Amino acid sequence: MAHEYDAAEVDRQFDWGLKKKASSSGNARTARHILKDAKEFGYVPPSLDSSVARVEIPPFVRLEGLPGFFRNGMLPNVFVGPMVGQAQLFPARAISLLVALGSVGKTSSLIAMAAHISAGRPWGSGTLQQRRGIVFSVEETQQELWRKFSATAADWPDRDVRRAQEELLMYSMSERDPRLTRAVNRNIEPTGLAERIIEIVLEHEAEFIILDHLQGMVSGDLNNSDTMVAVAHACNRIATVTGAAVVIAAHTNKGNINAEVVNHGFSTGSLAMENAARQVVGLIPLPETDAKAFGLEAVRKDYIRLEMPKNSYGRGGEVAYLRKQYVPLFHTVTVLPFDPPAVATGGMVSKQDRLWRAIVDHVRNNPSATANSLDKLAGPKGVFKASRKEVREAIRELIDHGVLAEHDVSKEYRKRHGLKPQIRKVYFVKE
């Protein structure tokens, strides 16, 4: 019995067993023998009565199964997200998975997209219809959610910020039980969280829901198909009852840490969740081949490749790109769409163009960029892969073309960005 456990006695018996192992010729003790002995000493196993776990399944009615036929066609599916190549993200009444390694940018990307959709602001060169949405985050506190939202909307006009605030709700699950299901004996049962989500979605009339992230909302083994089928059922119920697009962030396994492309089976755990999703989108750091093609070797870490291996409503395999941007005022990173230069025709990006882009991206992401700091990034082993003379010439040309400019820094600016007192001027990008 558990209350009679004695560690010293266990050690004594284990040592005795090791000594007897070599000379023993008796039959091996099996789990059945151990269970029999345990019952004799008062152990009562949990009930395995099949009637307890039985689920009432309604009968199938023949009339309900007749196929419908629409000779004049049907309305297209509704999508709430931005474009990825020739495909659009996040179908309504369905599950979408957004998968990446930790720290690649799942949460920042989803919050940035959610803010743009809620405000009806363009995403890159594409337009977005304004729609209401809700974000549920397992790991982020309420303050961190506000920080990421504020970083995304930092340079928006007040009108757009207010529209996003009116249309978007953000909930931290850090003080709630975030599990959609739980294990009860041998069954996986709903916790009731899906019903609470459905209630607020219907009240807010939301058209998209972001669940960040899958691993934090699952109780049990992600490799167990029963567990993942139950979670997929809960998410499908949310999508069906509310009519909203359910977007779920998920981790990929560490085997994809150096992935150059996104393939099927990218998300970790049982494939039951990928099978239930109508779209699967993966985020990976910008591959080296893409960085060379776009002339972004020096700032490769600031870019993300977004790829869609599964799309049940259109073309799969579509690709898009994102760019991380540090927002000093909020001490965090936001994510923006990035349209790479057209190189598909076979034309090579010139060394000058690559240097220009590297300098512009560095200045954009570093509010303390000075002439001296840019000089230190020159040289064959430097970030810019160019001589100091070439870097200075490129800066002068960027200023002449109205891309870069210098401005005087105030005492408050130096204090905010931790600059030394002797720094009087910094470069900035004239957007």
Short mmCIF file of C-alpha atoms in Angstrom, two decimals:
data_model
loop_
_atom_site.label_atom_id
_atom_site.label_comp_id
_atom_site.label_asym_id
_atom_site.label_seq_id
_atom_site.Cartn_x
_atom_site.Cartn_y
_atom_site.Cartn_z
CA MET A 1 0.00 0.00 0.00
CA ALA A 2 1.20 3.51 -0.75
CA HIS A 3 1.17 4.65 2.88
CA GLU A 4 3.47 1.75 3.82
CA TYR A 5 6.17 2.66 1.28
CA ASP A 6 9.67 2.40 2.75
CA ALA A 7 12.58 3.51 0.53
CA ALA A 8 15.14 1.54 2.56
CA GLU A 9 13.09 -1.66 2.23
CA VAL A 10 12.76 -1.13 -1.51
CA ASP A 11 16.54 -0.78 -1.82
CA ARG A 12 17.07 -3.94 0.26
CA GLN A 13 14.71 -5.98 -1.88
CA PHE A 14 16.20 -4.63 -5.10
CA ASP A 15 19.73 -5.56 -4.02
CA TRP A 16 18.50 -9.03 -2.97
CA GLY A 17 16.83 -9.42 -6.38
CA LEU A 18 20.05 -8.57 -8.22
CA LYS A 19 21.91 -11.25 -6.25
CA LYS A 20 19.24 -13.84 -6.97
CA LYS A 21 19.00 -12.95 -10.67
CA ALA A 22 22.01 -15.02 -11.78
CA SER A 23 21.06 -18.17 -9.83
CA SER A 24 17.28 -18.06 -10.10
CA SER A 25 15.68 -20.79 -12.19
CA GLY A 26 12.07 -20.07 -11.28
CA ASN A 27 9.39 -18.64 -13.52
CA ALA A 28 9.45 -14.85 -14.03
CA ARG A 29 6.92 -12.75 -12.14
CA THR A 30 4.51 -11.05 -14.52
CA ALA A 31 2.26 -8.03 -14.14
CA ARG A 32 -0.66 -10.43 -13.70
CA HIS A 33 1.02 -12.07 -10.70
CA ILE A 34 1.82 -8.69 -9.15
CA LEU A 35 -1.78 -7.49 -9.59
CA LYS A 36 -3.10 -10.73 -8.02
CA ASP A 37 -0.87 -10.29 -4.96
CA ALA A 38 -1.80 -6.61 -4.70
CA LYS A 39 -5.52 -7.45 -4.64
CA GLU A 40 -4.92 -9.97 -1.83
CA PHE A 41 -3.35 -7.16 0.21
CA GLY A 42 -6.33 -4.87 -0.29
CA TYR A 43 -5.60 -3.04 -3.57
CA VAL A 44 -8.80 -2.05 -5.41
CA PRO A 45 -8.24 -1.22 -9.12
CA PRO A 46 -10.25 1.59 -10.76
CA SER A 47 -13.51 0.56 -12.35
CA LEU A 48 -13.17 -0.49 -15.98
CA ASP A 49 -16.90 -0.96 -16.44
CA SER A 50 -17.50 -0.26 -20.13
CA SER A 51 -20.93 1.16 -19.36
CA VAL A 52 -19.30 4.10 -17.52
CA ALA A 53 -17.32 5.16 -20.59
CA ARG A 54 -20.15 4.49 -23.04
CA VAL A 55 -21.12 7.49 -25.20
CA GLU A 56 -24.62 7.72 -26.58
CA ILE A 57 -24.36 8.12 -30.35
CA PRO A 58 -27.54 9.25 -32.13
CA PRO A 59 -28.76 7.09 -35.02
CA PHE A 60 -28.09 8.01 -38.64
CA VAL A 61 -31.18 9.22 -40.51
CA ARG A 62 -31.15 8.32 -44.22
CA LEU A 63 -32.72 11.60 -45.35
CA GLU A 64 -29.93 13.60 -43.69
CA GLY A 65 -27.30 11.78 -45.74
CA LEU A 66 -28.64 12.60 -49.20
CA PRO A 67 -26.04 14.67 -51.18
CA GLY A 68 -27.03 18.18 -52.20
CA PHE A 69 -26.39 19.42 -55.74
CA PHE A 70 -26.19 23.08 -56.76
CA ARG A 71 -26.29 23.37 -60.54
CA ASN A 72 -25.54 27.10 -60.55
CA GLY A 73 -22.54 26.81 -58.28
CA MET A 74 -21.95 27.75 -54.65
CA LEU A 75 -20.66 30.79 -52.83
CA PRO A 76 -16.89 30.81 -52.20
CA ASN A 77 -15.45 30.07 -48.78
CA VAL A 78 -14.92 33.06 -46.50
CA PHE A 79 -11.33 33.83 -45.44
CA VAL A 80 -10.35 36.40 -42.82
CA GLY A 81 -6.54 36.55 -43.13
CA PRO A 82 -3.97 38.04 -45.51
CA MET A 83 -2.73 36.49 -48.74
CA VAL A 84 0.12 33.99 -48.98
CA GLY A 85 1.08 33.99 -52.63
CA GLN A 86 -2.12 33.08 -54.48
CA ALA A 87 -3.87 31.63 -51.39
CA GLN A 88 -5.62 33.37 -48.51
CA LEU A 89 -5.18 32.54 -44.84
CA PHE A 90 -7.67 31.46 -42.19
CA PRO A 91 -10.90 29.98 -43.60
CA ALA A 92 -14.12 30.54 -41.63
CA ARG A 93 -15.81 27.56 -39.92
CA ALA A 94 -12.52 25.66 -39.96
CA ILE A 95 -9.25 25.07 -38.09
CA SER A 96 -5.96 26.58 -39.29
CA LEU A 97 -2.57 25.70 -37.81
CA LEU A 98 0.36 28.15 -37.67
CA VAL A 99 3.46 26.14 -36.73
CA ALA A 100 7.01 27.21 -35.83
CA LEU A 101 9.87 26.65 -33.44
CA GLY A 102 9.88 28.70 -30.27
CA SER A 103 11.12 32.32 -30.68
CA VAL A 104 10.67 32.35 -34.47
CA GLY A 105 7.73 34.75 -34.15
CA LYS A 106 4.40 32.88 -33.90
CA THR A 107 2.81 35.08 -31.26
CA SER A 108 4.10 38.37 -32.68
CA SER A 109 2.96 37.39 -36.18
CA LEU A 110 -0.53 36.38 -35.06
CA ILE A 111 -1.05 39.49 -32.92
CA ALA A 112 0.15 41.71 -35.77
CA MET A 113 -2.25 40.01 -38.20
CA ALA A 114 -5.10 40.16 -35.67
CA ALA A 115 -4.55 43.90 -35.13
CA HIS A 116 -4.48 44.60 -38.88
CA ILE A 117 -7.63 42.54 -39.50
CA SER A 118 -9.47 44.21 -36.60
CA ALA A 119 -8.55 47.67 -37.88
CA GLY A 120 -9.12 46.79 -41.54
CA ARG A 121 -5.63 48.01 -42.36
CA PRO A 122 -3.72 46.72 -45.41
CA TRP A 123 -1.26 43.88 -44.91
CA GLY A 124 1.64 44.71 -47.20
CA SER A 125 0.27 45.32 -50.69
CA GLY A 126 -2.99 43.46 -49.95
CA THR A 127 -6.18 44.79 -48.43
CA LEU A 128 -8.01 43.25 -45.47
CA GLN A 129 -11.70 43.41 -44.64
CA GLN A 130 -12.30 44.64 -41.12
CA ARG A 131 -13.50 41.81 -38.87
CA ARG A 132 -13.93 41.22 -35.16
CA GLY A 133 -11.59 38.78 -33.41
CA ILE A 134 -10.41 37.36 -30.10
CA VAL A 135 -6.94 36.25 -28.98
CA PHE A 136 -6.53 33.65 -26.21
CA SER A 137 -2.93 33.32 -25.03
CA VAL A 138 -1.64 30.59 -22.71
CA GLU A 139 1.83 32.02 -22.01
CA GLU A 140 1.56 35.81 -22.34
CA THR A 141 0.32 37.96 -19.46
CA GLN A 142 -2.28 40.63 -20.15
CA GLN A 143 0.41 43.31 -20.01
CA GLU A 144 2.56 41.48 -22.57
CA LEU A 145 -0.41 41.14 -24.91
CA TRP A 146 -0.96 44.89 -24.65
CA ARG A 147 2.75 45.48 -25.26
CA LYS A 148 2.73 43.48 -28.52
CA PHE A 149 -0.51 45.12 -29.67
CA SER A 150 0.90 48.59 -28.91
CA ALA A 151 4.14 47.81 -30.77
CA THR A 152 2.11 46.77 -33.83
CA ALA A 153 -0.03 49.92 -33.77
CA ALA A 154 2.75 52.29 -32.64
CA ASP A 155 2.75 54.40 -35.84
CA TRP A 156 -0.95 54.03 -36.75
CA PRO A 157 -3.32 57.01 -36.79
CA ASP A 158 -5.56 57.27 -33.73
CA ARG A 159 -8.64 56.34 -35.76
CA ASP A 160 -7.19 52.95 -36.73
CA VAL A 161 -6.01 52.24 -33.18
CA ARG A 162 -9.52 52.90 -31.83
CA ARG A 163 -11.07 50.66 -34.50
CA ALA A 164 -8.74 47.82 -33.56
CA GLN A 165 -9.48 48.29 -29.85
CA GLU A 166 -13.21 48.14 -30.53
CA GLU A 167 -13.05 45.01 -32.69
CA LEU A 168 -10.32 42.94 -30.97
CA LEU A 169 -10.43 41.24 -27.56
CA MET A 170 -7.28 39.79 -25.95
CA TYR A 171 -7.34 37.34 -23.05
CA SER A 172 -4.41 36.00 -21.05
CA MET A 173 -4.98 32.45 -19.79
CA SER A 174 -2.15 32.74 -17.26
CA GLU A 175 -4.62 32.74 -14.35
CA ARG A 176 -7.12 30.26 -15.82
CA ASP A 177 -7.02 26.55 -16.60
CA PRO A 178 -6.19 26.70 -20.33
CA ARG A 179 -6.94 23.04 -21.14
CA LEU A 180 -9.64 22.22 -23.66
CA THR A 181 -9.65 18.55 -22.60
CA ARG A 182 -8.48 16.39 -19.70
CA ALA A 183 -7.86 12.71 -19.08
CA VAL A 184 -10.45 10.96 -16.88
CA ASN A 185 -9.41 7.34 -16.31
CA ARG A 186 -9.00 6.08 -19.88
CA ASN A 187 -11.19 8.71 -21.50
CA ILE A 188 -10.37 12.18 -22.85
CA GLU A 189 -13.17 14.51 -21.84
CA PRO A 190 -13.88 18.23 -22.48
CA THR A 191 -13.20 20.64 -19.63
CA GLY A 192 -15.89 23.17 -20.52
CA LEU A 193 -13.40 25.76 -21.81
CA ALA A 194 -14.72 25.37 -25.36
CA GLU A 195 -18.20 26.36 -24.16
CA ARG A 196 -16.84 29.46 -22.41
CA ILE A 197 -14.99 30.42 -25.62
CA ILE A 198 -18.13 29.91 -27.68
CA GLU A 199 -20.09 32.17 -25.31
CA ILE A 200 -17.73 35.16 -25.62
CA VAL A 201 -17.27 34.64 -29.38
CA LEU A 202 -21.04 34.79 -29.92
CA GLU A 203 -21.37 37.78 -27.59
CA HIS A 204 -18.58 39.69 -29.36
CA GLU A 205 -19.72 38.45 -32.79
CA ALA A 206 -16.12 37.53 -33.55
CA GLU A 207 -15.20 36.18 -36.98
CA PHE A 208 -11.77 34.84 -36.05
CA ILE A 209 -10.27 33.26 -32.91
CA ILE A 210 -6.58 32.79 -32.15
CA LEU A 211 -5.57 30.07 -29.68
CA ASP A 212 -1.92 30.53 -28.70
CA HIS A 213 -0.77 27.85 -28.33
CA LEU A 214 -1.81 24.20 -28.86
CA GLN A 215 0.66 22.55 -26.46
CA GLY A 216 -0.57 24.69 -23.57
CA MET A 217 -4.22 23.79 -24.20
CA VAL A 218 -3.75 20.01 -24.30
CA SER A 219 -3.80 17.72 -21.27
CA GLY A 220 -1.92 14.50 -21.93
CA ASP A 221 0.42 13.09 -24.54
CA LEU A 222 0.42 15.02 -27.83
CA ASN A 223 1.57 11.87 -29.61
CA ASN A 224 -1.57 10.04 -28.47
CA SER A 225 -4.13 10.13 -31.27
CA ASP A 226 -7.07 9.90 -28.82
CA THR A 227 -5.87 13.05 -27.08
CA MET A 228 -5.45 15.03 -30.29
CA VAL A 229 -8.72 13.79 -31.81
CA ALA A 230 -10.54 15.06 -28.71
CA VAL A 231 -8.81 18.45 -28.92
CA ALA A 232 -9.54 18.69 -32.66
CA HIS A 233 -13.19 17.88 -31.94
CA ALA A 234 -13.36 20.70 -29.36
CA CYS A 235 -11.81 23.18 -31.80
CA ASN A 236 -14.08 22.04 -34.63
CA ARG A 237 -17.08 22.51 -32.36
CA ILE A 238 -15.99 26.12 -31.68
CA ALA A 239 -15.62 26.73 -35.42
CA THR A 240 -18.94 25.10 -36.32
CA VAL A 241 -21.08 26.72 -33.62
CA THR A 242 -19.64 30.23 -34.03
CA GLY A 243 -18.87 30.18 -37.77
CA ALA A 244 -15.50 31.76 -36.96
CA ALA A 245 -12.02 30.94 -38.26
CA VAL A 246 -10.13 29.10 -35.49
CA VAL A 247 -6.38 29.77 -35.79
CA ILE A 248 -4.14 27.66 -33.56
CA ALA A 249 -0.47 28.34 -32.95
CA ALA A 250 1.63 25.20 -32.43
CA HIS A 251 5.25 24.17 -31.97
CA THR A 252 7.19 22.10 -34.46
CA ASN A 253 9.66 19.47 -33.29
CA LYS A 254 13.37 20.21 -32.87
CA GLY A 255 14.18 18.06 -35.90
CA ASN A 256 13.03 21.02 -38.02
CA ILE A 257 15.42 23.49 -36.40
CA ASN A 258 17.39 23.92 -39.64
CA ALA A 259 14.51 23.35 -42.05
CA GLU A 260 14.83 25.09 -45.42
CA VAL A 261 11.22 24.33 -46.43
CA VAL A 262 7.93 23.53 -44.66
CA ASN A 263 6.49 20.06 -45.36
CA HIS A 264 3.56 17.98 -44.18
CA GLY A 265 3.98 16.66 -40.64
CA PHE A 266 5.67 19.92 -39.58
CA SER A 267 3.71 20.25 -36.33
CA THR A 268 4.75 18.20 -33.33
CA GLY A 269 2.70 15.32 -31.94
CA SER A 270 0.04 13.15 -33.52
CA LEU A 271 -0.98 13.92 -37.10
CA ALA A 272 -4.63 13.94 -35.98
CA MET A 273 -4.51 17.72 -35.51
CA GLU A 274 -2.93 18.37 -38.91
CA ASN A 275 -5.53 16.10 -40.49
CA ALA A 276 -8.33 18.07 -38.83
CA ALA A 277 -6.91 21.44 -39.92
CA ARG A 278 -7.99 22.81 -43.28
CA GLN A 279 -4.83 24.91 -43.53
CA VAL A 280 -1.33 24.34 -42.17
CA VAL A 281 1.17 27.19 -42.30
CA GLY A 282 4.77 26.97 -41.12
CA LEU A 283 7.18 29.75 -40.12
CA ILE A 284 10.93 29.20 -40.44
CA PRO A 285 13.91 31.58 -40.23
CA LEU A 286 14.83 32.94 -43.65
CA PRO A 287 16.77 30.15 -45.42
CA GLU A 288 20.28 30.93 -46.61
CA THR A 289 19.31 30.48 -50.28
CA ASP A 290 16.52 33.07 -49.95
CA ALA A 291 18.81 35.46 -48.07
CA LYS A 292 21.36 35.32 -50.90
CA ALA A 293 18.70 35.74 -53.58
CA PHE A 294 17.25 38.81 -51.84
CA GLY A 295 20.58 40.29 -50.77
CA LEU A 296 19.72 39.95 -47.08
CA GLU A 297 22.66 37.89 -45.80
CA ALA A 298 23.66 40.63 -43.35
CA VAL A 299 20.20 40.85 -41.74
CA ARG A 300 18.94 37.34 -42.37
CA LYS A 301 17.93 36.82 -38.71
CA ASP A 302 15.32 39.58 -39.01
CA TYR A 303 13.31 37.79 -41.73
CA ILE A 304 10.88 34.87 -41.74
CA ARG A 305 9.68 32.55 -44.50
CA LEU A 306 5.99 31.62 -44.32
CA GLU A 307 4.94 28.53 -46.27
CA MET A 308 1.62 26.68 -46.63
CA PRO A 309 2.06 22.91 -47.18
CA LYS A 310 -1.66 22.16 -46.75
CA ASN A 311 -4.62 24.13 -48.06
CA SER A 312 -7.93 22.33 -48.47
CA TYR A 313 -9.55 25.33 -50.17
CA GLY A 314 -7.07 26.22 -52.88
CA ARG A 315 -3.44 26.09 -53.92
CA GLY A 316 -0.96 24.62 -51.47
CA GLY A 317 2.77 25.25 -51.29
CA GLU A 318 2.35 29.04 -51.42
CA VAL A 319 5.09 31.20 -49.87
CA ALA A 320 5.28 34.66 -48.30
CA TYR A 321 7.80 36.54 -46.15
CA LEU A 322 7.71 38.53 -42.91
CA ARG A 323 10.11 40.98 -41.32
CA LYS A 324 10.75 41.48 -37.61
CA GLN A 325 11.00 45.08 -36.47
CA TYR A 326 12.17 46.17 -33.04
CA VAL A 327 9.98 48.91 -31.52
CA PRO A 328 12.11 50.78 -28.95
CA LEU A 329 9.19 52.57 -27.31
CA PHE A 330 7.70 49.23 -26.22
CA HIS A 331 10.94 47.18 -25.94
CA THR A 332 9.62 44.36 -28.08
CA VAL A 333 9.42 43.13 -31.66
CA THR A 334 6.51 43.37 -34.06
CA VAL A 335 6.18 41.59 -37.40
CA LEU A 336 5.45 43.18 -40.76
CA PRO A 337 4.84 41.72 -44.22
CA PHE A 338 7.87 41.77 -46.49
CA ASP A 339 7.69 41.81 -50.29
CA PRO A 340 11.06 40.51 -51.57
CA PRO A 341 12.64 41.98 -54.69
CA ALA A 342 11.66 40.32 -57.96
CA VAL A 343 14.49 37.93 -58.76
CA ALA A 344 12.48 35.11 -60.30
CA THR A 345 13.41 36.23 -63.82
CA GLY A 346 17.00 35.19 -63.23
CA GLY A 347 18.40 38.68 -62.69
CA MET A 348 20.99 38.91 -59.92
CA VAL A 349 20.84 41.49 -57.16
CA SER A 350 23.87 43.75 -57.44
CA LYS A 351 26.38 44.06 -54.61
CA GLN A 352 25.43 47.73 -54.25
CA ASP A 353 21.73 46.88 -53.86
CA ARG A 354 22.51 44.25 -51.25
CA LEU A 355 24.63 46.72 -49.30
CA TRP A 356 21.95 49.41 -49.50
CA ARG A 357 19.27 47.04 -48.20
CA ALA A 358 21.51 45.77 -45.40
CA ILE A 359 22.24 49.32 -44.23
CA VAL A 360 18.58 50.40 -44.41
CA ASP A 361 17.38 47.33 -42.49
CA HIS A 362 20.07 47.79 -39.83
CA VAL A 363 19.21 51.46 -39.32
CA ARG A 364 15.48 50.69 -39.23
CA ASN A 365 15.94 48.11 -36.48
CA ASN A 366 18.58 50.04 -34.49
CA PRO A 367 17.51 53.46 -33.19
CA SER A 368 21.09 54.19 -32.10
CA ALA A 369 22.80 53.76 -35.48
CA THR A 370 25.61 56.30 -35.89
CA ALA A 371 28.41 56.80 -38.39
CA ASN A 372 30.84 55.10 -36.00
CA SER A 373 28.56 52.13 -35.31
CA LEU A 374 28.08 51.56 -39.06
CA ASP A 375 31.84 51.79 -39.62
CA LYS A 376 32.31 48.95 -37.12
CA LEU A 377 30.09 46.69 -39.24
CA ALA A 378 32.32 47.11 -42.30
CA GLY A 379 35.18 44.84 -43.36
CA PRO A 380 35.28 41.34 -44.89
CA LYS A 381 34.22 39.76 -41.58
CA GLY A 382 31.69 42.48 -40.72
CA VAL A 383 27.93 42.27 -41.09
CA PHE A 384 27.88 44.33 -44.29
CA LYS A 385 30.59 42.30 -46.07
CA ALA A 386 31.93 45.55 -47.56
CA SER A 387 34.84 47.87 -46.94
CA ARG A 388 34.51 50.94 -44.76
CA LYS A 389 34.85 53.13 -47.85
CA GLU A 390 32.02 51.26 -49.59
CA VAL A 391 29.80 51.54 -46.51
CA ARG A 392 30.39 55.30 -46.19
CA GLU A 393 29.76 55.79 -49.91
CA ALA A 394 26.52 53.77 -49.69
CA ILE A 395 25.34 55.89 -46.72
CA ARG A 396 26.05 59.09 -48.64
CA GLU A 397 24.11 57.79 -51.65
CA LEU A 398 21.16 56.73 -49.48
CA ILE A 399 21.06 60.21 -47.96
CA ASP A 400 21.24 61.79 -51.43
CA HIS A 401 18.31 59.61 -52.56
CA GLY A 402 16.24 60.63 -49.54
CA VAL A 403 16.22 57.16 -47.98
CA LEU A 404 18.32 57.93 -44.91
CA ALA A 405 18.65 61.09 -42.85
CA GLU A 406 20.35 62.24 -39.66
CA HIS A 407 18.67 63.96 -36.77
CA ASP A 408 19.87 65.50 -33.53
CA VAL A 409 19.12 63.49 -30.42
CA SER A 410 17.79 64.95 -27.23
CA LYS A 411 18.82 64.05 -23.71
CA GLU A 412 15.57 62.12 -23.30
CA TYR A 413 16.24 60.13 -26.49
CA ARG A 414 19.74 59.19 -25.31
CA LYS A 415 18.37 58.12 -21.94
CA ARG A 416 15.54 56.07 -23.50
CA HIS A 417 17.88 54.16 -25.81
CA GLY A 418 20.86 53.93 -23.49
CA LEU A 419 23.16 56.07 -25.67
CA LYS A 420 26.41 57.60 -24.51
CA PRO A 421 26.41 61.37 -23.78
CA GLN A 422 28.83 62.09 -26.66
CA ILE A 423 26.36 60.82 -29.29
CA ARG A 424 24.71 63.85 -30.86
CA LYS A 425 23.28 62.50 -34.14
CA VAL A 426 21.78 59.18 -35.26
CA TYR A 427 20.57 57.91 -38.61
CA PHE A 428 16.93 57.06 -39.32
CA VAL A 429 15.00 55.71 -42.31
CA LYS A 430 12.67 58.15 -44.04
CA GLU A 431 9.73 55.76 -44.68
#
